[in-house]
Amino acid sequence: MIKNRKLAAPYLVWMVVFILVPLAIVTYFAFTDKAGNFTLENLMIIGQYSTVFVRSLLLAAEATVICLVLSFPVSYFLSRQRAAKQKIFLMLVMLPMWMNFLLRTYAWMSLLENNGIINRILGFFGIGPFQMIYTSGAVVLGMVYNFLPYMILPLYTAMTKIDNSVIEAAQDLGAGMFKTLTKVLIPLSAPGIATGITMVFVPSVSTFIISRMLGGGSNMLIGDLIELQFLGNSYNYNLGSALSLVLMVIVLLCMSFTNGFDDEDMEGVV
Amino acid sequence: FAAEDKIQVTEDISVSADYDWTRFKGQNVSLNVYNWGLYISDGSDESVDVISAFEELTGIKVNYTTFDTNESMYAKLKSGGASYDVIFPSDYMLGKMANEGMLLPLNKENIPNLAGISELYLDKEYDPGNVYSVPYMWCMVGITYNKDMVDEADLEQGWNLLWDPRYTGQILQFNNSRDCFAMALKTLGRSMNPTSTQDIDDALVKLQEQKPLVQAYVMDEVFDKMEGGEAALAPYYTGDGLTMIAENPSLGMFIPEEGTLQCVDAMCIPASSQNQEAAEMFINYMCEVDVALQNTLFVQYTSPVEAVRELLPAELRDSELMYPDPELIERSEYPSVISDELNSAMDMAWSQMKSFDDTGNQWLVPVFLLVAIAMTVFNVWRRRARKKRRQMY
Amino acid sequence: MSKIVSLQNIVVGFDGENVLNGLSLDIHDKEFVTFLGPSGCGKTTTLRVIGGFVQPSSGNVFFDGQDITNLPPYKRQVNTVFQKYALFPHLNVYENVAFGLRLKKMDEKEIRSRVLEMLEVVGLKGFERRDTTNLSGGQQQRVAIARGLVNHPRVLLLDEPLGALDLKLRKEMQLELKRLQQAMNITFIYVTHDQEEALTMSDTVVVMKDGNIQQIGSPIDIYNEPENAFVASFIGESNIIDGIMLRDFCVEFAGNEFACVDKGFAHNELVQVVIRPEDIQVVPAIQGQLTGVVKEVIFKGVHYEMRVEQAGYEWIIHSTQASAPGELIGMCIGPDEIHIMTRTEG
Amino acid sequence: MSKIVSLQNIVVGFDGENVLNGLSLDIHDKEFVTFLGPSGCGKTTTLRVIGGFVQPSSGNVFFDGQDITNLPPYKRQVNTVFQKYALFPHLNVYENVAFGLRLKKMDEKEIRSRVLEMLEVVGLKGFERRDTTNLSGGQQQRVAIARGLVNHPRVLLLDEPLGALDLKLRKEMQLELKRLQQAMNITFIYVTHDQEEALTMSDTVVVMKDGNIQQIGSPIDIYNEPENAFVASFIGESNIIDGIMLRDFCVEFAGNEFACVDKGFAHNELVQVVIRPEDIQVVPAIQGQLTGVVKEVIFKGVHYEMRVEQAGYEWIIHSTQASAPGELIGMCIGPDEIHIMTRTEG
Amino acid sequence: MKKQHLAALQKVYLCLIFSFLYVPIAVMMVFSFNESKSRTLFTGFTLKWYQSLLHNEMILEALWLSLVVAFLAATVATILGVMASIGISGMKKRTQGVINTVSYLPVVNPEIITGVSLMMLFVVYVNIAHWLNSNPSVPGFLKFLPENIFGFGTLLIAHITFCVPYVIFNVAPKLRRMDVRMYEAALDLGCNPRQAFFKVVLPELMPAILSAFLISLTYSIDDFIISYFSCGTLQTLPIAIYSMTRKKVSPEINALSTIMFVAILCIILVSNALESRSYRKKRIKE
Ligand SMILES: Nc1ncnc2c1ncn2[C@@H]1O[C@H](COP(=O)(O)OP(=O)(O)OP(=O)(O)O)[C@@H](O)[C@H]1O
Ligand SMILES: Nc1ncnc2c1ncn2[C@@H]1O[C@H](COP(=O)(O)OP(=O)(O)OP(=O)(O)O)[C@@H](O)[C@H]1O
Ligand SMILES: [Mg+2]
Ligand SMILES: [Mg+2]
């Protein structure tokens, strides 16, 4: 019973029917035109969208790096708290994810607008107003805000596995704070870093709501582009499928680079 | 009107008596109605709930859901993702769907209230002879402006106002390629409907020129933005303009003299509908004067039902925005159905415009891919090597 | 021998409770010092105070005459071998050992020669490229030691380094550690709760209990002349009986008078008497100073362990000859074998 | 005494390698049997064969005369105390112990009385409602034992139940387990790699190596008459020297002839001689049968351990008197203390 | 001295990060009590949005649907995922890797891809069913496939599909680390394999299963895009919210979010309190 392989059968069927087959359909559409004939044109067209790709990747990378830098100390501090406290803090990290994604982003709009809360407060002190919303900074901020927990959690999981004595050992051997960080802490939390990067980078690349709401829609990201194919004038799902396919390949490459699909690393992410 | 001609459904709604509203009673019929969000008087904000009145009147259960863009509605229907009985597409989408055979021709005998619809809104090019549609709401595209921020004299410029560098960073633009291109084409002195790829290319240049001035490309966020005084200028639909002005009196709206787009959201029955007759009853009901009045009051768009105008409060009845000068209407165009090819070109141009200010070239994607592949290969090789090394001991 | 580490009135508290209550201690250079005590008595804490990982709430730590109480760990000339090794899992054996040297920005060649030399010393030549996680406990242990020693610390702290090893390996490593200490000629401060280990390896044993030092002395002193019942019972099995010191060289216990070699107690002072199980001679019942009934006999290989009841007290006796359970036997105790302590509780 | 468990030609292989090679063994009722051997020799596997967790690839298991080779674990009248207890963390002490009884759909009252009785036997009265995860190692251990015993199995299997405990607690628990076995009057099959433990507790010791049985016998037999060098060295420290059996009662080793009590070997047969460290008498150099130089002296509390070099061989001697390192001493070995074995490798 | 500084710094930093996480939520909650519809200017306190929320049938219906779907999807996904984890744990390392990789796809795929691809699958099915049902040359007994599948069923399937991987990634590692001896001990004490699973293995996995369930619930309640393409004519809460933005987000939604947030907070606090109380009780007894 405990290792009964048959138990996986329902899921395997499910997986094939509802994960693999749909992706096969996407692939099929990516390589056909509207009439159903084989074509590579969809993929060729993508070259013309290179700026969109580059910008998306850059923005996502930026957001990922910021998330990483912000989360690293948080996760470290959390992992060194007492067990009871850790639980509470973890809950606090997870809790915002329970709010509707759109509404959270909306709240940021209220904060960042020219007449928004922040500018009002600053104006009270006679500073500003600053143009904050509709900049790429705001988009990155939105990504960081929405995906920060996805970085904190895997990092935290990795760091709880680091024994305090290993850190002390490094100090004992003459490593100051900085050296301890670079030579021990970072290498040892590498699996968490890798998972965190994937978990932040992927949704950042493919988001379109954030860029629309906080970026004012003036900069198109891959997510917008895909959405445009399915929900745009031309209703070109062949091109949409091709774009999806390319994005998926990029994402999978990133992932195969960071971790080898080990579910151990996924723990605590989700 | 004589009382005996009417059936009183609720306090505010009476419907004509010479129509058999009750023929589906007790048959457990239900209708799937797919409308724009907040586009019907639904009982919120002390309004009248017209749907429950319909249900009460006819015994038909209405399953009312909403969409947010024509395209998402289209995508859903096109894919066969759902079967609806009544949908509310806009003009060009309606035409496209009709062309693609996605709509059922209406049986006009079941919609006697069609007679009450103003000629102004009937028999347009998107649906000649109104074979497939009955107009539900009508509006034009105008420009909302904030009186505190915009010099009223500038309004003379018409559409070119949106290209005025003095308002850099204070202009909101449609986040919708169709409307944007229409405006650009208008400033070029052409039809608002692109007819060739040349049109699209030229409009693109125009839009790229405008981009540095634009604060954001928005759709419904425009309400918040304009009401909150975030921006000075924003082209939007007249009905929504009225709503904004009601919220913030320092806002105004004008319709450029050179002409503009006019839009109709119409009621249609998709080909997949199982209850055509009941759907037609619903459409007929929506054209009842009382119902149309309540909807107009709630939505603030112009109702094609002629009798409504008289019943409206004075400020709406006389509003230039709700009932513009017929000459102006004459000069305006409906968005037309355009070919797939032009649509693709427009989408492409649109995304080019959106990603315009950055430098970058086509080679970046392949280069990126190559780098990623190289890194993966390196990674795999490294892992292998490490494994081998471990096995050596 | 000069003092190398000196603790003065160290007080350490966690959560309002004192774990160390004003502990003072001098450790001499090039000695092998062992802290011995039951779990939770504060051994690790003392070691961490010396290593700099715990700040005492009062008291001072001197190293070579200098006050280092506020010096951070990475500036102390002290290295530690942690309770569970704390090897760096992301580095191989070589890199683990080289870690400290790398931080000193030493020349790569020099590092290489020192690491290889040290690995040879601990018997891990040829293991340089191995992952530490795949090593056996004993090998990991040696890597940890090499990692500490390669920095040429003046003092090496070892916190139960053999705790996780099995008995056989433990015994081997004990000897090896002792040899290493002598070869390197530096001070080892060693923590254990295993008394046999402490006796085997140490020059000086510090017996602790509840954050206080009970006795400091050489293994032989501690074993043969325990200062109180706690030390006596903690260091090896003992019979501890209440007695009265009738006069110098004469003590009464178990209802009998015995000659002994202790003096200087007050007349009729209440004392405790410690007698090691192997120091009791079993003789025929009539010849015994005491007689008792054998309750239980256990074969222990080298000897039999017998539990003998005499007047309500259960004696433990180790003897190479077994008596049958139920048999009446006599017990003789020589004056040399009787250790007298002032009576304490517990 | 009747046979209760009988293994016949058990072969178990993992990954193509045989872990047990045709092992045969009879275990008698109400005995305390210990499997002793180095890590990885197949002790746990043997136990799991008896428990039903491992299916032998050939051979049969008999229980009370019946073949149970193919009976699943939950149908065997055998209970197991697992290597790391395997208590159910989601159940408290009471529920852990009651687990087996609950499955038998026993009356709740009866369960209650049996569980409480059993908890009293193992000294955990009043711990019923405690979470098992908060218990100390020794207490957890006792819960595990109670959980097994409460089902009144005919045989209790124990897999290194004391492995995780510290020395002092281990010694206490050893005695307690032995008492428990006698009180319950059932068969205990016990696995350990600690020879002292095996000697202390067992009626019969089974010494294993590489999936084979080396010797079966009482602790005294095993200690005093090891059948081969492996057993000798595994059971206690030993000096094992190659020798030649010159004739009955006379053996030559270390360059000298010795009288002994063994006979029946072939003329000039090559043998191995086992001499326990405590059986060598230290005498002045001139009086010794052998003379050697003291290399190292270690105080062990009860005795000193000396390593003495004599003609290239290092003798281990336990003596209550210490000689100084470097001193030349003599060694005497009585005929009784010399154990002769046919020579094997290893 | 230095350590204290560090501790203070740590506190300040954590405070900053958590306020970063919570400020927007606080804004949302505060403005759910705002008199006017403005999102940036607080004009006065009112509870009217809460009142009108109670009368907004569309939102309430959507909420109800969302909750039902979320609970069902989370439950089915949890059962499916736990079974799968157990099954997978018995497989070879290589097979496990493949399955993990595939399971990982819905997690890393942009939602729109998952949504659209599932929709396409359903459409393909509908086409096949339609062809079977309408083609006269197909024997009658094959004409049983329903054509009108879009709706609750497809919505549920979509939600289950993207929830199961999260369950697997939560449960499988725990299962792998679980001591097999626990299971063997149960067998030893007389459980048959089925009993052993339900009495020992399952309770042992319970924390992981619970958190997997909660995560599934969260994702399911929050999901918009995938639902949008598979819900047919139904409307879940996020879809209602999104389509409402035709004008603007009504403060009613703020009110709803506030209520949900507070409800969740309460559940968490209560469960934590219960846990710590039972823990304390235990300690007192010692
Ligand atoms: N960081 C800490 N926080 C709170 N209490 C602690 C801390 N470190 C140690 N203690 C407590 O201080 C006491 C002494 O601990 P210490 O680790 O010094 O004991 P020990 O003698 O090393 O024991 P062991 O043999 O079990 O390692 C224990 O009661 C322990 O619970
Ligand atoms: N399930 C298994 N799969 C593969 N090999 C196994 C398995 N169980 C045991 N072995 C191997 O069988 C051999 C004997 O194992 P066993 O557990 O019986 O040893 P042991 O005597 O109990 O050792 P220890 O004292 O370390 O517990 C070992 O080499 C071990 O690696
Ligand atoms: Mg300690
Ligand atoms: Mg074992």
PDB file of N, CA and C in Angstrom, chain B residues 19 23-24 27-33 54 60-63 83-87 104-107 110-111 268-284, chain E residues 148 233:
ATOM      1  N   TYR B  19     -48.398  41.469 -26.088  1.00  0.00           N
ATOM      2  CA  TYR B  19     -47.307  40.540 -26.384  1.00  0.00           C
ATOM      3  C   TYR B  19     -47.449  39.398 -25.409  1.00  0.00           C
ATOM      4  N   ARG B  23     -45.687  32.842 -22.399  1.00  0.00           N
ATOM      5  CA  ARG B  23     -45.825  31.543 -23.048  1.00  0.00           C
ATOM      6  C   ARG B  23     -44.773  30.523 -22.586  1.00  0.00           C
ATOM      7  N   PHE B  24     -43.711  30.994 -21.938  1.00  0.00           N
ATOM      8  CA  PHE B  24     -42.702  30.024 -21.454  1.00  0.00           C
ATOM      9  C   PHE B  24     -42.858  29.704 -19.979  1.00  0.00           C
ATOM     10  N   GLN B  27     -42.159  26.268 -18.003  1.00  0.00           N
ATOM     11  CA  GLN B  27     -41.451  25.325 -18.865  1.00  0.00           C
ATOM     12  C   GLN B  27     -39.982  25.180 -18.486  1.00  0.00           C
ATOM     13  N   ASN B  28     -39.651  25.883 -17.407  1.00  0.00           N
ATOM     14  CA  ASN B  28     -38.277  25.738 -16.923  1.00  0.00           C
ATOM     15  C   ASN B  28     -37.252  26.189 -17.955  1.00  0.00           C
ATOM     16  N   VAL B  29     -37.581  27.243 -18.644  1.00  0.00           N
ATOM     17  CA  VAL B  29     -36.646  27.757 -19.637  1.00  0.00           C
ATOM     18  C   VAL B  29     -35.653  28.673 -18.931  1.00  0.00           C
ATOM     19  N   SER B  30     -34.402  28.576 -19.339  1.00  0.00           N
ATOM     20  CA  SER B  30     -33.452  29.551 -18.808  1.00  0.00           C
ATOM     21  C   SER B  30     -32.621  30.106 -19.954  1.00  0.00           C
ATOM     22  N   LEU B  31     -32.251  31.364 -19.785  1.00  0.00           N
ATOM     23  CA  LEU B  31     -31.507  32.071 -20.812  1.00  0.00           C
ATOM     24  C   LEU B  31     -30.126  32.417 -20.302  1.00  0.00           C
ATOM     25  N   ASN B  32     -29.118  32.185 -21.137  1.00  0.00           N
ATOM     26  CA  ASN B  32     -27.779  32.641 -20.785  1.00  0.00           C
ATOM     27  C   ASN B  32     -27.521  33.961 -21.481  1.00  0.00           C
ATOM     28  N   VAL B  33     -27.423  34.987 -20.657  1.00  0.00           N
ATOM     29  CA  VAL B  33     -27.226  36.315 -21.213  1.00  0.00           C
ATOM     30  C   VAL B  33     -25.804  36.759 -20.917  1.00  0.00           C
ATOM     31  N   PHE B  54     -37.904  40.889 -15.420  1.00  0.00           N
ATOM     32  CA  PHE B  54     -38.135  40.016 -16.574  1.00  0.00           C
ATOM     33  C   PHE B  54     -38.466  38.596 -16.134  1.00  0.00           C
ATOM     34  N   ILE B  60     -39.044  33.048 -17.025  1.00  0.00           N
ATOM     35  CA  ILE B  60     -37.798  32.521 -17.599  1.00  0.00           C
ATOM     36  C   ILE B  60     -36.661  32.855 -16.657  1.00  0.00           C
ATOM     37  N   LYS B  61     -35.850  31.885 -16.429  1.00  0.00           N
ATOM     38  CA  LYS B  61     -34.705  32.130 -15.543  1.00  0.00           C
ATOM     39  C   LYS B  61     -33.569  32.728 -16.382  1.00  0.00           C
ATOM     40  N   VAL B  62     -33.038  33.855 -15.896  1.00  0.00           N
ATOM     41  CA  VAL B  62     -31.944  34.467 -16.633  1.00  0.00           C
ATOM     42  C   VAL B  62     -30.635  34.195 -15.908  1.00  0.00           C
ATOM     43  N   ASN B  63     -29.725  33.631 -16.662  1.00  0.00           N
ATOM     44  CA  ASN B  63     -28.390  33.400 -16.119  1.00  0.00           C
ATOM     45  C   ASN B  63     -27.483  34.468 -16.713  1.00  0.00           C
ATOM     46  N   SER B  83     -22.193  28.255 -24.514  1.00  0.00           N
ATOM     47  CA  SER B  83     -23.308  28.579 -25.397  1.00  0.00           C
ATOM     48  C   SER B  83     -24.219  29.580 -24.703  1.00  0.00           C
ATOM     49  N   TYR B  84     -24.388  30.708 -25.365  1.00  0.00           N
ATOM     50  CA  TYR B  84     -25.219  31.774 -24.826  1.00  0.00           C
ATOM     51  C   TYR B  84     -26.463  31.926 -25.683  1.00  0.00           C
ATOM     52  N   ASP B  85     -27.424  32.641 -25.097  1.00  0.00           N
ATOM     53  CA  ASP B  85     -28.646  32.890 -25.851  1.00  0.00           C
ATOM     54  C   ASP B  85     -28.739  34.331 -26.319  1.00  0.00           C
ATOM     55  N   VAL B  86     -28.242  35.239 -25.486  1.00  0.00           N
ATOM     56  CA  VAL B  86     -28.218  36.635 -25.902  1.00  0.00           C
ATOM     57  C   VAL B  86     -26.839  37.194 -25.611  1.00  0.00           C
ATOM     58  N   ILE B  87     -26.249  37.838 -26.600  1.00  0.00           N
ATOM     59  CA  ILE B  87     -24.963  38.488 -26.376  1.00  0.00           C
ATOM     60  C   ILE B  87     -25.065  39.933 -26.844  1.00  0.00           C
ATOM     61  N   LEU B 104     -27.549  34.000 -35.312  1.00  0.00           N
ATOM     62  CA  LEU B 104     -28.808  33.568 -35.899  1.00  0.00           C
ATOM     63  C   LEU B 104     -29.563  34.793 -36.419  1.00  0.00           C
ATOM     64  N   PRO B 105     -30.190  34.688 -37.596  1.00  0.00           N
ATOM     65  CA  PRO B 105     -31.065  35.784 -38.041  1.00  0.00           C
ATOM     66  C   PRO B 105     -32.247  35.880 -37.080  1.00  0.00           C
ATOM     67  N   LEU B 106     -32.638  37.102 -36.792  1.00  0.00           N
ATOM     68  CA  LEU B 106     -33.710  37.288 -35.821  1.00  0.00           C
ATOM     69  C   LEU B 106     -35.068  37.114 -36.499  1.00  0.00           C
ATOM     70  N   ASN B 107     -35.985  36.559 -35.754  1.00  0.00           N
ATOM     71  CA  ASN B 107     -37.356  36.504 -36.201  1.00  0.00           C
ATOM     72  C   ASN B 107     -38.052  37.765 -35.696  1.00  0.00           C
ATOM     73  N   ASN B 110     -41.161  38.309 -33.423  1.00  0.00           N
ATOM     74  CA  ASN B 110     -41.090  38.168 -31.976  1.00  0.00           C
ATOM     75  C   ASN B 110     -40.537  39.419 -31.301  1.00  0.00           C
ATOM     76  N   ILE B 111     -40.131  40.408 -32.104  1.00  0.00           N
ATOM     77  CA  ILE B 111     -39.558  41.613 -31.519  1.00  0.00           C
ATOM     78  C   ILE B 111     -40.332  42.828 -32.014  1.00  0.00           C
ATOM     79  N   CYS B 268     -27.748  40.271 -29.868  1.00  0.00           N
ATOM     80  CA  CYS B 268     -27.774  39.257 -30.911  1.00  0.00           C
ATOM     81  C   CYS B 268     -27.999  37.892 -30.285  1.00  0.00           C
ATOM     82  N   ILE B 269     -28.287  36.959 -31.129  1.00  0.00           N
ATOM     83  CA  ILE B 269     -28.456  35.585 -30.663  1.00  0.00           C
ATOM     84  C   ILE B 269     -27.406  34.717 -31.344  1.00  0.00           C
ATOM     85  N   PRO B 270     -26.520  34.114 -30.580  1.00  0.00           N
ATOM     86  CA  PRO B 270     -25.471  33.283 -31.186  1.00  0.00           C
ATOM     87  C   PRO B 270     -26.066  32.031 -31.817  1.00  0.00           C
ATOM     88  N   ALA B 271     -25.352  31.514 -32.780  1.00  0.00           N
ATOM     89  CA  ALA B 271     -25.835  30.346 -33.511  1.00  0.00           C
ATOM     90  C   ALA B 271     -26.060  29.154 -32.598  1.00  0.00           C
ATOM     91  N   SER B 272     -25.351  29.102 -31.502  1.00  0.00           N
ATOM     92  CA  SER B 272     -25.459  27.931 -30.646  1.00  0.00           C
ATOM     93  C   SER B 272     -26.649  27.997 -29.693  1.00  0.00           C
ATOM     94  N   SER B 273     -27.419  29.071 -29.760  1.00  0.00           N
ATOM     95  CA  SER B 273     -28.521  29.219 -28.807  1.00  0.00           C
ATOM     96  C   SER B 273     -29.556  28.128 -28.990  1.00  0.00           C
ATOM     97  N   GLN B 274     -30.082  27.640 -27.882  1.00  0.00           N
ATOM     98  CA  GLN B 274     -31.107  26.604 -27.922  1.00  0.00           C
ATOM     99  C   GLN B 274     -32.511  27.193 -27.735  1.00  0.00           C
ATOM    100  N   ASN B 275     -32.553  28.462 -27.373  1.00  0.00           N
ATOM    101  CA  ASN B 275     -33.844  29.056 -27.021  1.00  0.00           C
ATOM    102  C   ASN B 275     -34.084  30.338 -27.782  1.00  0.00           C
ATOM    103  N   GLN B 276     -34.081  30.234 -29.067  1.00  0.00           N
ATOM    104  CA  GLN B 276     -34.139  31.470 -29.850  1.00  0.00           C
ATOM    105  C   GLN B 276     -35.362  32.308 -29.510  1.00  0.00           C
ATOM    106  N   GLU B 277     -36.481  31.638 -29.373  1.00  0.00           N
ATOM    107  CA  GLU B 277     -37.705  32.399 -29.173  1.00  0.00           C
ATOM    108  C   GLU B 277     -37.688  33.133 -27.837  1.00  0.00           C
ATOM    109  N   ALA B 278     -37.223  32.450 -26.813  1.00  0.00           N
ATOM    110  CA  ALA B 278     -37.138  33.091 -25.512  1.00  0.00           C
ATOM    111  C   ALA B 278     -36.133  34.230 -25.570  1.00  0.00           C
ATOM    112  N   ALA B 279     -35.052  34.017 -26.316  1.00  0.00           N
ATOM    113  CA  ALA B 279     -34.041  35.056 -26.446  1.00  0.00           C
ATOM    114  C   ALA B 279     -34.636  36.282 -27.120  1.00  0.00           C
ATOM    115  N   GLU B 280     -35.434  36.033 -28.113  1.00  0.00           N
ATOM    116  CA  GLU B 280     -36.081  37.147 -28.800  1.00  0.00           C
ATOM    117  C   GLU B 280     -37.045  37.879 -27.873  1.00  0.00           C
ATOM    118  N   MET B 281     -37.667  37.109 -26.999  1.00  0.00           N
ATOM    119  CA  MET B 281     -38.552  37.743 -26.025  1.00  0.00           C
ATOM    120  C   MET B 281     -37.736  38.666 -25.113  1.00  0.00           C
ATOM    121  N   PHE B 282     -36.541  38.185 -24.737  1.00  0.00           N
ATOM    122  CA  PHE B 282     -35.685  38.996 -23.876  1.00  0.00           C
ATOM    123  C   PHE B 282     -35.283  40.285 -24.590  1.00  0.00           C
ATOM    124  N   ILE B 283     -34.924  40.132 -25.883  1.00  0.00           N
ATOM    125  CA  ILE B 283     -34.514  41.312 -26.644  1.00  0.00           C
ATOM    126  C   ILE B 283     -35.674  42.288 -26.742  1.00  0.00           C
ATOM    127  N   ASN B 284     -36.830  41.741 -26.986  1.00  0.00           N
ATOM    128  CA  ASN B 284     -38.014  42.595 -27.067  1.00  0.00           C
ATOM    129  C   ASN B 284     -38.242  43.327 -25.752  1.00  0.00           C
TER     130      ASN B 284
ATOM    131  N   ASN E 148     -22.702  19.473 -24.460  1.00  0.00           N
ATOM    132  CA  ASN E 148     -22.677  20.716 -23.700  1.00  0.00           C
ATOM    133  C   ASN E 148     -21.903  20.548 -22.409  1.00  0.00           C
ATOM    134  N   THR E 233     -20.690  29.391 -19.169  1.00  0.00           N
ATOM    135  CA  THR E 233     -21.484  30.590 -18.889  1.00  0.00           C
ATOM    136  C   THR E 233     -21.482  30.940 -17.409  1.00  0.00           C
TER     137      THR E 233
END
